Structures are given as structure tokens and as C-alpha cells.
């Protein structure tokens, strides 16, 4: 199996490890296994972020994404050449939302909410089309920016008798999601979110990856979302993993995996 490329979306691996201190101390080049694996993955057109974890759930976090699941699996296997013990992982695929506004809906909104008509309406729609195309492309084929902090958690939508997301009509879900997105947009520029789908693939339905320079922004956005009906009524959450995003060699050095250059 040389390549396994999903017909829609990219593969995403969230991998969390504890450093095996005894092995790490005996291997001065331990970090090099990790750094080399990152470099080889990037050379193959995939991306990986290294995270020095806060708290004792894990020491090192790795978020890897790209078109080929077989390549991602190879990367995962290569990392195990380093003195790392896996403690948690999450597998998901990037996805397009089914709740995005259509051009017709944006046209109606511009006319009714903003009173825009004629040529101005068409010009505004042109701008909207460009922005949305770029935004949607970036959701399916993302390039994650380096920010100081990253938090990851898996979540699902509730299927309780009195609050079952999956029994709501599409139009109701779409309206609720529009409210969710309105809250989200107020964090534009402060928090970058990557929502990846894992229904049928891992234990929860989505992986939520949040990147921000200001750690307080991570707390604020998740707190504010808790009051939004989509989260307040319908969301269930798994464990949270938070850490500092660093260049791979720096992340390794921080968690006690030395590369030749760092082992001074
Ligand atoms: O299509 C889009 O990407 C824009 C609208 C949008 C959708 C469809 C959007 C915007 N989200 C969407 C879908 Mn979101 N999001 C979360 C969480 O902790 C919590 O309570 C929830 C975790 C955060 C913090 C967040 C942030 N979102 C989803 C889905 C899939 C639901 C489905 O398909 O049923 C989940 C699970 C989810 C969860 N969301 C935004 C944000 C932010 C910051 C935005 C604004 C993005 C922007 O416009 O720049």
C-alpha cells in the first residue's frame, strides 16, 4: 500500500508521548530521530507541529497532517525510533462543513440585513465568494501557523433522549451552527481553530485543535462557547491536551530528547 489518500480531506494525527528518560539519557541523538522524521514528512508535502506539553498527561505532542494516510502512518512509526512511549492518540480527517452559507443565503442577508442592492450587492458578493472559497479550501487543506500555544480535545454532539443533535432537522442545526460561528468569528486573529471529523474513525466525532499566541484566548473561547446552545446543550468533551508549539528541535530539547547539536 504505497498511498492511501482520502477522496475528500486530509488525514490528521494527534500523537502524545511520554519520554522514556532512561533510554533518552543513554541516547544523545534521541531528538534527531524526531527532527529527521519531521523533516522527511515535510519534504513529502505534509505538515507536522511539535508541542512541548504542559502538565503530566504527556511530554511531547505531535500534530501531523496531509493527503496520504500511509505516509502519516510511516511518520508515526518513525517517531517510535526515539525513546518515546505513546500515551494518547487521535485520528481524524479534515472536512468541509455541511452548514456553510450558500451564495443565495448571503445575497438575501446582504439585502435584508445591510440594505445593499444593485451593483454594490454584486460587488459585495464577489468579495464574499473570494473570501469563502479561500476559507473553505483552507479548512480541507490547511497549513497550520506557528503560534505559542496549542490545545487539542475531542468532542461529540449529544444523543440524549431530551437533547439529540442528530434528531434535529437540518435547518435547525444550520441556524444553531450560524450562532456558533458568530461567536467564533469574534476570535478571528486571536484563535485559529481546526475542526476535523472522526465519526467512524476514532472514539469521538470531532477533534478540536486551537492555536493562539495568548493562552488566555484558549480559555476564553472555550468558556464563551460553553454558553452557546450548540455547546451548552449538545456538546460532550473528551480530555484536553495543552502545550507550547515549538520548532521540532526545540520541543525535543525541552522534553529531554537531545540532538547532537543540543547535547553540549
Ligand atoms: O464553515 C465554517 O468553518 C464556519 C462556521 C463554523 C462551522 C460550520 C465554525 C466556526 N465552526 C463550525 C463547525 Mn466551530 N468550533 C468548535 C469548537 O469547545 C467547544 O464548545 C466547541 C469547540 C470551537 C472552540 C470552535 C471555534 N465547530 C464546528 C464543528 C462541526 C459541527 C458539525 O458539523 O456538526 C465543531 C465540532 C465545532 C467546534 N468555530 C468557528 C470556532 C471558531 C473560532 C469559528 C469561527 C471561524 C472563522 O469564521 O474564522
PDB file of C-alpha atoms and ligand atoms in Angstrom:
ATOM      1  CA  UNK A   1       0.000   0.000   0.000  1.00  0.00           C
ATOM      2  CA  UNK A   2       2.019   2.919  -1.207  1.00  0.00           C
ATOM      3  CA  UNK A   3      -0.513   5.729  -0.796  1.00  0.00           C
ATOM      4  CA  UNK A   4      -3.861   5.962   0.928  1.00  0.00           C
ATOM      5  CA  UNK A   5      -5.404   9.291   0.003  1.00  0.00           C
ATOM      6  CA  UNK A   6      -8.953  10.006   1.174  1.00  0.00           C
ATOM      7  CA  UNK A   7     -11.184  11.151  -1.697  1.00  0.00           C
ATOM      8  CA  UNK A   8     -12.170  14.121   0.476  1.00  0.00           C
ATOM      9  CA  UNK A   9      -9.991  15.774   3.093  1.00  0.00           C
ATOM     10  CA  UNK A  10      -6.577  15.116   4.575  1.00  0.00           C
ATOM     11  CA  UNK A  11      -5.547  12.777   7.354  1.00  0.00           C
ATOM     12  CA  UNK A  12      -4.756  14.268  10.756  1.00  0.00           C
ATOM     13  CA  UNK A  13      -2.867  12.545  13.580  1.00  0.00           C
ATOM     14  CA  UNK A  14      -2.653  13.921  17.100  1.00  0.00           C
ATOM     15  CA  UNK A  15       0.044  11.910  18.894  1.00  0.00           C
ATOM     16  CA  UNK A  16       1.067  12.275  22.523  1.00  0.00           C
ATOM     17  CA  UNK A  17       4.117  10.707  24.131  1.00  0.00           C
ATOM     18  CA  UNK A  18       5.956  10.390  27.376  1.00  0.00           C
ATOM     19  CA  UNK A  19       9.741  10.484  27.146  1.00  0.00           C
ATOM     20  CA  UNK A  20      11.431   7.299  28.360  1.00  0.00           C
ATOM     21  CA  UNK A  21      14.084   9.049  30.470  1.00  0.00           C
ATOM     22  CA  UNK A  22      16.362   6.062  30.854  1.00  0.00           C
ATOM     23  CA  UNK A  23      16.565   5.419  27.139  1.00  0.00           C
ATOM     24  CA  UNK A  24      16.792   9.155  26.399  1.00  0.00           C
ATOM     25  CA  UNK A  25      19.784   9.593  28.723  1.00  0.00           C
ATOM     26  CA  UNK A  26      21.611   6.755  27.010  1.00  0.00           C
ATOM     27  CA  UNK A  27      20.910   8.148  23.518  1.00  0.00           C
ATOM     28  CA  UNK A  28      22.465  11.578  22.887  1.00  0.00           C
ATOM     29  CA  UNK A  29      20.962  11.611  19.400  1.00  0.00           C
ATOM     30  CA  UNK A  30      17.425  10.765  20.528  1.00  0.00           C
ATOM     31  CA  UNK A  31      15.975  14.077  19.381  1.00  0.00           C
ATOM     32  CA  UNK A  32      17.490  13.602  15.957  1.00  0.00           C
ATOM     33  CA  UNK A  33      15.129  10.706  15.201  1.00  0.00           C
ATOM     34  CA  UNK A  34      12.237  13.085  15.763  1.00  0.00           C
ATOM     35  CA  UNK A  35      13.745  16.033  13.901  1.00  0.00           C
ATOM     36  CA  UNK A  36      14.645  13.804  10.924  1.00  0.00           C
ATOM     37  CA  UNK A  37      11.153  12.280  10.830  1.00  0.00           C
ATOM     38  CA  UNK A  38       9.627  15.793  10.794  1.00  0.00           C
ATOM     39  CA  UNK A  39      11.945  16.956   8.008  1.00  0.00           C
ATOM     40  CA  UNK A  40      11.233  13.883   5.863  1.00  0.00           C
ATOM     41  CA  UNK A  41       7.476  14.296   6.334  1.00  0.00           C
ATOM     42  CA  UNK A  42       7.596  17.962   5.350  1.00  0.00           C
ATOM     43  CA  UNK A  43       9.709  17.092   2.313  1.00  0.00           C
ATOM     44  CA  UNK A  44       6.883  14.770   1.260  1.00  0.00           C
ATOM     45  CA  UNK A  45       4.337  17.598   1.280  1.00  0.00           C
ATOM     46  CA  UNK A  46       2.847  17.004   4.722  1.00  0.00           C
ATOM     47  CA  UNK A  47       2.989  19.152   7.843  1.00  0.00           C
ATOM     48  CA  UNK A  48       3.770  18.430  11.465  1.00  0.00           C
ATOM     49  CA  UNK A  49       3.788  20.613  14.558  1.00  0.00           C
ATOM     50  CA  UNK A  50       5.789  19.772  17.670  1.00  0.00           C
ATOM     51  CA  UNK A  51       4.360  20.646  21.056  1.00  0.00           C
ATOM     52  CA  UNK A  52       6.140  20.640  24.425  1.00  0.00           C
ATOM     53  CA  UNK A  53       3.254  19.657  26.662  1.00  0.00           C
ATOM     54  CA  UNK A  54       2.124  21.424  29.809  1.00  0.00           C
ATOM     55  CA  UNK A  55       1.039  19.094  32.573  1.00  0.00           C
ATOM     56  CA  UNK A  56       1.811  15.433  33.071  1.00  0.00           C
ATOM     57  CA  UNK A  57      -0.628  13.884  30.618  1.00  0.00           C
ATOM     58  CA  UNK A  58       2.248  13.800  28.123  1.00  0.00           C
ATOM     59  CA  UNK A  59       5.702  15.288  27.464  1.00  0.00           C
ATOM     60  CA  UNK A  60       5.674  15.668  23.693  1.00  0.00           C
ATOM     61  CA  UNK A  61       2.732  16.269  21.364  1.00  0.00           C
ATOM     62  CA  UNK A  62       2.814  15.931  17.593  1.00  0.00           C
ATOM     63  CA  UNK A  63       0.126  17.060  15.174  1.00  0.00           C
ATOM     64  CA  UNK A  64       0.694  15.714  11.681  1.00  0.00           C
ATOM     65  CA  UNK A  65      -1.495  16.246   8.661  1.00  0.00           C
ATOM     66  CA  UNK A  66      -1.516  15.757   4.944  1.00  0.00           C
ATOM     67  CA  UNK A  67      -3.003  13.933   1.977  1.00  0.00           C
ATOM     68  CA  UNK A  68      -1.575  10.436   2.474  1.00  0.00           C
ATOM     69  CA  UNK A  69      -2.567   8.263   5.435  1.00  0.00           C
ATOM     70  CA  UNK A  70       0.130   5.731   4.538  1.00  0.00           C
ATOM     71  CA  UNK A  71       2.767   8.469   4.777  1.00  0.00           C
ATOM     72  CA  UNK A  72       1.354   9.639   8.103  1.00  0.00           C
ATOM     73  CA  UNK A  73       1.463   6.068   9.431  1.00  0.00           C
ATOM     74  CA  UNK A  74       5.114   5.797   8.366  1.00  0.00           C
ATOM     75  CA  UNK A  75       5.883   9.042  10.186  1.00  0.00           C
ATOM     76  CA  UNK A  76       4.154   7.686  13.300  1.00  0.00           C
ATOM     77  CA  UNK A  77       6.287   4.535  13.115  1.00  0.00           C
ATOM     78  CA  UNK A  78       9.490   6.561  12.591  1.00  0.00           C
ATOM     79  CA  UNK A  79       8.841   8.584  15.740  1.00  0.00           C
ATOM     80  CA  UNK A  80       8.934   5.378  17.757  1.00  0.00           C
ATOM     81  CA  UNK A  81      12.619   5.027  16.913  1.00  0.00           C
ATOM     82  CA  UNK A  82      13.059   7.771  19.523  1.00  0.00           C
ATOM     83  CA  UNK A  83      12.715   6.925  23.233  1.00  0.00           C
ATOM     84  CA  UNK A  84       9.016   7.791  23.313  1.00  0.00           C
ATOM     85  CA  UNK A  85       6.136   5.923  24.944  1.00  0.00           C
ATOM     86  CA  UNK A  86       2.759   6.601  23.328  1.00  0.00           C
ATOM     87  CA  UNK A  87       0.151   7.816  25.837  1.00  0.00           C
ATOM     88  CA  UNK A  88      -2.717   9.086  23.678  1.00  0.00           C
ATOM     89  CA  UNK A  89      -3.596   9.477  20.041  1.00  0.00           C
ATOM     90  CA  UNK A  90      -6.394  10.764  17.908  1.00  0.00           C
ATOM     91  CA  UNK A  91      -7.144  10.112  14.235  1.00  0.00           C
ATOM     92  CA  UNK A  92      -9.362  12.335  12.101  1.00  0.00           C
ATOM     93  CA  UNK A  93      -9.836  13.794   8.638  1.00  0.00           C
ATOM     94  CA  UNK A  94     -10.174  17.421   7.620  1.00  0.00           C
ATOM     95  CA  UNK A  95     -13.655  18.225   6.352  1.00  0.00           C
ATOM     96  CA  UNK A  96     -15.842  20.813   4.765  1.00  0.00           C
ATOM     97  CA  UNK A  97     -18.755  21.911   6.925  1.00  0.00           C
ATOM     98  CA  UNK A  98     -22.241  20.954   5.788  1.00  0.00           C
ATOM     99  CA  UNK A  99     -23.576  24.186   7.316  1.00  0.00           C
ATOM    100  CA  UNK A 100     -21.766  26.794   5.237  1.00  0.00           C
ATOM    101  CA  UNK A 101     -23.897  29.665   3.898  1.00  0.00           C
ATOM    102  CA  UNK A 102     -24.824  29.409   0.214  1.00  0.00           C
ATOM    103  CA  UNK A 103     -24.444  32.322  -2.196  1.00  0.00           C
ATOM    104  CA  UNK A 104     -28.228  32.702  -2.238  1.00  0.00           C
ATOM    105  CA  UNK A 105     -28.306  33.000   1.540  1.00  0.00           C
ATOM    106  CA  UNK A 106     -25.524  35.589   1.570  1.00  0.00           C
ATOM    107  CA  UNK A 107     -27.376  37.557  -1.139  1.00  0.00           C
ATOM    108  CA  UNK A 108     -30.549  37.568   0.964  1.00  0.00           C
ATOM    109  CA  UNK A 109     -28.595  38.533   4.086  1.00  0.00           C
ATOM    110  CA  UNK A 110     -26.836  41.441   2.365  1.00  0.00           C
ATOM    111  CA  UNK A 111     -30.145  42.728   1.031  1.00  0.00           C
ATOM    112  CA  UNK A 112     -32.220  42.303   4.165  1.00  0.00           C
ATOM    113  CA  UNK A 113     -29.686  42.972   6.948  1.00  0.00           C
ATOM    114  CA  UNK A 114     -27.445  45.500   5.259  1.00  0.00           C
ATOM    115  CA  UNK A 115     -29.856  47.001   2.696  1.00  0.00           C
ATOM    116  CA  UNK A 116     -27.333  46.539  -0.137  1.00  0.00           C
ATOM    117  CA  UNK A 117     -28.728  46.474  -3.722  1.00  0.00           C
ATOM    118  CA  UNK A 118     -27.730  46.549  -7.413  1.00  0.00           C
ATOM    119  CA  UNK A 119     -24.059  46.800  -8.422  1.00  0.00           C
ATOM    120  CA  UNK A 120     -22.930  47.169  -4.835  1.00  0.00           C
ATOM    121  CA  UNK A 121     -24.645  43.893  -3.967  1.00  0.00           C
ATOM    122  CA  UNK A 122     -22.846  42.123  -6.827  1.00  0.00           C
ATOM    123  CA  UNK A 123     -19.506  43.645  -5.783  1.00  0.00           C
ATOM    124  CA  UNK A 124     -20.040  42.553  -2.175  1.00  0.00           C
ATOM    125  CA  UNK A 125     -20.912  39.059  -3.369  1.00  0.00           C
ATOM    126  CA  UNK A 126     -17.691  38.915  -5.433  1.00  0.00           C
ATOM    127  CA  UNK A 127     -15.686  39.726  -2.296  1.00  0.00           C
ATOM    128  CA  UNK A 128     -17.668  37.175  -0.289  1.00  0.00           C
ATOM    129  CA  UNK A 129     -17.104  34.474  -2.947  1.00  0.00           C
ATOM    130  CA  UNK A 130     -13.317  35.031  -2.916  1.00  0.00           C
ATOM    131  CA  UNK A 131     -13.108  35.021   0.851  1.00  0.00           C
ATOM    132  CA  UNK A 132     -15.300  31.958   1.300  1.00  0.00           C
ATOM    133  CA  UNK A 133     -13.501  29.976  -1.398  1.00  0.00           C
ATOM    134  CA  UNK A 134     -10.180  30.636   0.291  1.00  0.00           C
ATOM    135  CA  UNK A 135     -11.646  29.876   3.731  1.00  0.00           C
ATOM    136  CA  UNK A 136     -13.225  26.591   2.631  1.00  0.00           C
ATOM    137  CA  UNK A 137     -10.109  25.452   0.780  1.00  0.00           C
ATOM    138  CA  UNK A 138      -8.100  26.179   3.899  1.00  0.00           C
ATOM    139  CA  UNK A 139     -10.440  24.090   6.020  1.00  0.00           C
ATOM    140  CA  UNK A 140      -9.895  20.988   3.889  1.00  0.00           C
ATOM    141  CA  UNK A 141      -6.230  21.610   3.026  1.00  0.00           C
ATOM    142  CA  UNK A 142      -4.946  23.600   5.989  1.00  0.00           C
ATOM    143  CA  UNK A 143      -1.478  24.919   6.687  1.00  0.00           C
ATOM    144  CA  UNK A 144      -1.252  25.450  10.431  1.00  0.00           C
ATOM    145  CA  UNK A 145       0.580  28.605  11.510  1.00  0.00           C
ATOM    146  CA  UNK A 146       3.113  28.609  14.349  1.00  0.00           C
ATOM    147  CA  UNK A 147       1.501  30.118  17.442  1.00  0.00           C
ATOM    148  CA  UNK A 148       2.783  29.976  21.014  1.00  0.00           C
ATOM    149  CA  UNK A 149       0.152  27.606  22.351  1.00  0.00           C
ATOM    150  CA  UNK A 150      -1.964  24.750  21.169  1.00  0.00           C
ATOM    151  CA  UNK A 151      -4.818  22.941  22.813  1.00  0.00           C
ATOM    152  CA  UNK A 152      -6.488  19.820  21.468  1.00  0.00           C
ATOM    153  CA  UNK A 153      -9.592  17.982  22.607  1.00  0.00           C
ATOM    154  CA  UNK A 154     -12.006  15.542  21.065  1.00  0.00           C
ATOM    155  CA  UNK A 155     -15.753  16.145  21.268  1.00  0.00           C
ATOM    156  CA  UNK A 156     -19.103  14.748  20.171  1.00  0.00           C
ATOM    157  CA  UNK A 157     -22.606  16.070  19.731  1.00  0.00           C
ATOM    158  CA  UNK A 158     -25.044  14.747  22.322  1.00  0.00           C
ATOM    159  CA  UNK A 159     -27.522  11.995  21.507  1.00  0.00           C
ATOM    160  CA  UNK A 160     -29.595  12.069  24.720  1.00  0.00           C
ATOM    161  CA  UNK A 161     -33.360  11.492  24.687  1.00  0.00           C
ATOM    162  CA  UNK A 162     -34.089  15.139  25.553  1.00  0.00           C
ATOM    163  CA  UNK A 163     -31.186  16.664  23.595  1.00  0.00           C
ATOM    164  CA  UNK A 164     -30.366  14.723  20.461  1.00  0.00           C
ATOM    165  CA  UNK A 165     -28.430  16.729  17.877  1.00  0.00           C
ATOM    166  CA  UNK A 166     -28.942  14.020  15.280  1.00  0.00           C
ATOM    167  CA  UNK A 167     -32.728  14.196  15.535  1.00  0.00           C
ATOM    168  CA  UNK A 168     -32.844  17.932  14.840  1.00  0.00           C
ATOM    169  CA  UNK A 169     -33.947  18.946  11.333  1.00  0.00           C
ATOM    170  CA  UNK A 170     -31.117  20.248   9.129  1.00  0.00           C
ATOM    171  CA  UNK A 171     -32.477  23.815   9.118  1.00  0.00           C
ATOM    172  CA  UNK A 172     -32.455  23.951  12.926  1.00  0.00           C
ATOM    173  CA  UNK A 173     -28.893  22.631  13.056  1.00  0.00           C
ATOM    174  CA  UNK A 174     -27.827  25.120  10.436  1.00  0.00           C
ATOM    175  CA  UNK A 175     -29.329  28.004  12.404  1.00  0.00           C
ATOM    176  CA  UNK A 176     -27.665  26.831  15.609  1.00  0.00           C
ATOM    177  CA  UNK A 177     -24.328  26.473  13.834  1.00  0.00           C
ATOM    178  CA  UNK A 178     -24.678  30.015  12.463  1.00  0.00           C
ATOM    179  CA  UNK A 179     -24.895  31.224  16.079  1.00  0.00           C
ATOM    180  CA  UNK A 180     -21.832  29.153  16.949  1.00  0.00           C
ATOM    181  CA  UNK A 181     -19.910  30.659  14.023  1.00  0.00           C
ATOM    182  CA  UNK A 182     -20.896  34.198  15.081  1.00  0.00           C
ATOM    183  CA  UNK A 183     -19.288  33.608  18.477  1.00  0.00           C
ATOM    184  CA  UNK A 184     -16.275  32.014  16.798  1.00  0.00           C
ATOM    185  CA  UNK A 185     -15.725  34.914  14.425  1.00  0.00           C
ATOM    186  CA  UNK A 186     -15.259  37.335  17.313  1.00  0.00           C
ATOM    187  CA  UNK A 187     -11.982  35.467  17.955  1.00  0.00           C
ATOM    188  CA  UNK A 188     -10.693  35.957  14.403  1.00  0.00           C
ATOM    189  CA  UNK A 189      -6.966  36.621  14.512  1.00  0.00           C
ATOM    190  CA  UNK A 190      -6.697  35.596  18.193  1.00  0.00           C
ATOM    191  CA  UNK A 191      -7.592  31.918  17.920  1.00  0.00           C
ATOM    192  CA  UNK A 192      -7.144  29.667  14.936  1.00  0.00           C
ATOM    193  CA  UNK A 193      -9.374  26.608  15.040  1.00  0.00           C
ATOM    194  CA  UNK A 194      -9.085  23.417  13.050  1.00  0.00           C
ATOM    195  CA  UNK A 195     -12.130  21.165  13.319  1.00  0.00           C
ATOM    196  CA  UNK A 196     -11.511  17.676  11.966  1.00  0.00           C
ATOM    197  CA  UNK A 197     -14.043  14.889  11.644  1.00  0.00           C
ATOM    198  CA  UNK A 198     -13.619  11.486  13.240  1.00  0.00           C
ATOM    199  CA  UNK A 199     -17.058   9.850  13.130  1.00  0.00           C
ATOM    200  CA  UNK A 200     -16.395   6.200  12.280  1.00  0.00           C
ATOM    201  CA  UNK A 201     -12.642   6.735  12.723  1.00  0.00           C
ATOM    202  CA  UNK A 202     -11.963   7.408  16.385  1.00  0.00           C
ATOM    203  CA  UNK A 203     -13.784   7.463  19.726  1.00  0.00           C
ATOM    204  CA  UNK A 204     -15.298  10.942  19.421  1.00  0.00           C
ATOM    205  CA  UNK A 205     -16.912  12.728  16.487  1.00  0.00           C
ATOM    206  CA  UNK A 206     -14.549  15.684  16.049  1.00  0.00           C
ATOM    207  CA  UNK A 207     -11.089  16.769  17.006  1.00  0.00           C
ATOM    208  CA  UNK A 208     -10.804  20.421  18.021  1.00  0.00           C
ATOM    209  CA  UNK A 209      -7.349  21.959  17.591  1.00  0.00           C
ATOM    210  CA  UNK A 210      -6.968  25.538  18.788  1.00  0.00           C
ATOM    211  CA  UNK A 211      -3.838  27.632  18.249  1.00  0.00           C
ATOM    212  CA  UNK A 212      -3.212  31.005  19.883  1.00  0.00           C
ATOM    213  CA  UNK A 213      -0.320  33.184  20.946  1.00  0.00           C
ATOM    214  CA  UNK A 214      -2.151  34.134  24.138  1.00  0.00           C
ATOM    215  CA  UNK A 215      -3.006  31.138  26.338  1.00  0.00           C
ATOM    216  CA  UNK A 216      -5.840  33.152  27.909  1.00  0.00           C
ATOM    217  CA  UNK A 217      -7.541  33.245  24.492  1.00  0.00           C
ATOM    218  CA  UNK A 218      -7.847  29.445  24.542  1.00  0.00           C
ATOM    219  CA  UNK A 219      -9.643  29.577  27.863  1.00  0.00           C
ATOM    220  CA  UNK A 220     -11.848  32.480  26.827  1.00  0.00           C
ATOM    221  CA  UNK A 221     -13.075  30.986  23.573  1.00  0.00           C
ATOM    222  CA  UNK A 222     -13.917  27.620  25.081  1.00  0.00           C
ATOM    223  CA  UNK A 223     -15.611  29.297  28.066  1.00  0.00           C
ATOM    224  CA  UNK A 224     -17.681  31.541  25.830  1.00  0.00           C
ATOM    225  CA  UNK A 225     -18.638  28.632  23.576  1.00  0.00           C
ATOM    226  CA  UNK A 226     -19.964  26.773  26.625  1.00  0.00           C
ATOM    227  CA  UNK A 227     -22.826  29.310  26.758  1.00  0.00           C
ATOM    228  CA  UNK A 228     -23.633  28.960  23.090  1.00  0.00           C
ATOM    229  CA  UNK A 229     -26.546  26.490  22.699  1.00  0.00           C
ATOM    230  CA  UNK A 230     -24.574  24.229  20.350  1.00  0.00           C
ATOM    231  CA  UNK A 231     -22.073  23.558  23.140  1.00  0.00           C
ATOM    232  CA  UNK A 232     -24.290  24.203  26.170  1.00  0.00           C
ATOM    233  CA  UNK A 233     -26.954  21.751  25.097  1.00  0.00           C
ATOM    234  CA  UNK A 234     -25.379  19.430  22.574  1.00  0.00           C
ATOM    235  CA  UNK A 235     -21.644  19.064  23.187  1.00  0.00           C
ATOM    236  CA  UNK A 236     -19.693  16.431  25.089  1.00  0.00           C
ATOM    237  CA  UNK A 237     -15.971  16.668  25.584  1.00  0.00           C
ATOM    238  CA  UNK A 238     -13.018  14.350  25.924  1.00  0.00           C
ATOM    239  CA  UNK A 239      -9.647  15.064  27.545  1.00  0.00           C
ATOM    240  CA  UNK A 240      -7.779  18.309  26.869  1.00  0.00           C
ATOM    241  CA  UNK A 241      -4.102  18.454  25.840  1.00  0.00           C
ATOM    242  CA  UNK A 242      -2.312  21.803  26.011  1.00  0.00           C
ATOM    243  CA  UNK A 243       1.260  22.752  25.263  1.00  0.00           C
ATOM    244  CA  UNK A 244       3.776  25.094  23.688  1.00  0.00           C
ATOM    245  CA  UNK A 245       4.299  24.949  19.926  1.00  0.00           C
ATOM    246  CA  UNK A 246       7.997  24.968  19.067  1.00  0.00           C
ATOM    247  CA  UNK A 247      10.405  24.102  16.308  1.00  0.00           C
ATOM    248  CA  UNK A 248      10.847  20.303  16.489  1.00  0.00           C
ATOM    249  CA  UNK A 249      14.463  20.504  17.734  1.00  0.00           C
ATOM    250  CA  UNK A 250      13.476  22.977  20.471  1.00  0.00           C
ATOM    251  CA  UNK A 251      10.489  20.910  21.559  1.00  0.00           C
ATOM    252  CA  UNK A 252      12.731  17.837  21.760  1.00  0.00           C
ATOM    253  CA  UNK A 253      15.410  19.655  23.758  1.00  0.00           C
ATOM    254  CA  UNK A 254      12.773  20.921  26.204  1.00  0.00           C
ATOM    255  CA  UNK A 255      11.419  17.466  26.910  1.00  0.00           C
ATOM    256  CA  UNK A 256      14.847  15.885  27.324  1.00  0.00           C
ATOM    257  CA  UNK A 257      15.451  14.461  23.851  1.00  0.00           C
ATOM    258  CA  UNK A 258      18.829  15.758  22.823  1.00  0.00           C
ATOM    259  CA  UNK A 259      20.170  16.032  19.298  1.00  0.00           C
ATOM    260  CA  UNK A 260      23.937  16.105  18.750  1.00  0.00           C
ATOM    261  CA  UNK A 261      23.871  19.937  18.376  1.00  0.00           C
ATOM    262  CA  UNK A 262      21.891  20.406  21.563  1.00  0.00           C
ATOM    263  CA  UNK A 263      23.906  17.954  23.661  1.00  0.00           C
ATOM    264  CA  UNK A 264      26.543  20.390  24.735  1.00  0.00           C
TER     265      UNK A 264
HETATM  266  O1  LIG B   1     -17.757  26.723   7.965  1.00  0.00           O
HETATM  267  C1  LIG B   1     -17.064  27.281   8.840  1.00  0.00           C
HETATM  268  O2  LIG B   1     -15.934  26.888   9.173  1.00  0.00           O
HETATM  269  C2  LIG B   1     -17.602  28.492   9.577  1.00  0.00           C
HETATM  270  C3  LIG B   1     -18.655  28.175  10.527  1.00  0.00           C
HETATM  271  C4  LIG B   1     -18.273  27.095  11.523  1.00  0.00           C
HETATM  272  C5  LIG B   1     -18.652  25.754  11.482  1.00  0.00           C
HETATM  273  C6  LIG B   1     -19.524  25.061  10.459  1.00  0.00           C
HETATM  274  C7  LIG B   1     -17.439  27.256  12.699  1.00  0.00           C
HETATM  275  C8  LIG B   1     -16.835  28.446  13.080  1.00  0.00           C
HETATM  276  N1  LIG B   1     -17.380  26.061  13.366  1.00  0.00           N
HETATM  277  C9  LIG B   1     -18.072  25.113  12.644  1.00  0.00           C
HETATM  278  C10 LIG B   1     -18.212  23.759  12.923  1.00  0.00           C
HETATM  279 MN1  LIG B   1     -16.533  25.713  15.196  1.00  0.00          MN
HETATM  280  N2  LIG B   1     -15.606  25.368  16.945  1.00  0.00           N
HETATM  281  C11 LIG B   1     -15.785  24.267  17.735  1.00  0.00           C
HETATM  282  C12 LIG B   1     -15.149  24.496  18.986  1.00  0.00           C
HETATM  283  O3  LIG B   1     -15.403  23.880  22.913  1.00  0.00           O
HETATM  284  C13 LIG B   1     -16.478  23.977  22.293  1.00  0.00           C
HETATM  285  O4  LIG B   1     -17.554  24.282  22.872  1.00  0.00           O
HETATM  286  C14 LIG B   1     -16.533  23.710  20.823  1.00  0.00           C
HETATM  287  C15 LIG B   1     -15.176  23.561  20.162  1.00  0.00           C
HETATM  288  C16 LIG B   1     -14.553  25.737  18.938  1.00  0.00           C
HETATM  289  C17 LIG B   1     -13.756  26.424  20.016  1.00  0.00           C
HETATM  290  C18 LIG B   1     -14.854  26.281  17.630  1.00  0.00           C
HETATM  291  C19 LIG B   1     -14.425  27.529  17.175  1.00  0.00           C
HETATM  292  N3  LIG B   1     -17.186  23.783  15.151  1.00  0.00           N
HETATM  293  C20 LIG B   1     -17.801  23.170  14.105  1.00  0.00           C
HETATM  294  C21 LIG B   1     -17.982  21.769  14.423  1.00  0.00           C
HETATM  295  C22 LIG B   1     -18.591  20.707  13.495  1.00  0.00           C
HETATM  296  C23 LIG B   1     -20.044  20.643  13.845  1.00  0.00           C
HETATM  297  C24 LIG B   1     -20.889  19.834  12.890  1.00  0.00           C
HETATM  298  O5  LIG B   1     -20.519  19.652  11.729  1.00  0.00           O
HETATM  299  O6  LIG B   1     -21.978  19.420  13.361  1.00  0.00           O
HETATM  300  C25 LIG B   1     -17.500  21.594  15.704  1.00  0.00           C
HETATM  301  C26 LIG B   1     -17.451  20.302  16.478  1.00  0.00           C
HETATM  302  C27 LIG B   1     -17.013  22.856  16.138  1.00  0.00           C
HETATM  303  C28 LIG B   1     -16.452  23.089  17.388  1.00  0.00           C
HETATM  304  N4  LIG B   1     -15.811  27.635  15.133  1.00  0.00           N
HETATM  305  C29 LIG B   1     -15.991  28.581  14.145  1.00  0.00           C
HETATM  306  C30 LIG B   1     -14.874  28.136  16.022  1.00  0.00           C
HETATM  307  C31 LIG B   1     -14.440  29.431  15.555  1.00  0.00           C
HETATM  308  C32 LIG B   1     -13.375  30.278  16.230  1.00  0.00           C
HETATM  309  C33 LIG B   1     -15.138  29.710  14.398  1.00  0.00           C
HETATM  310  C34 LIG B   1     -15.060  30.960  13.537  1.00  0.00           C
HETATM  311  C35 LIG B   1     -14.113  30.691  12.404  1.00  0.00           C
HETATM  312  C36 LIG B   1     -13.998  31.859  11.457  1.00  0.00           C
HETATM  313  O7  LIG B   1     -15.005  32.219  10.848  1.00  0.00           O
HETATM  314  O8  LIG B   1     -12.882  32.375  11.346  1.00  0.00           O
END
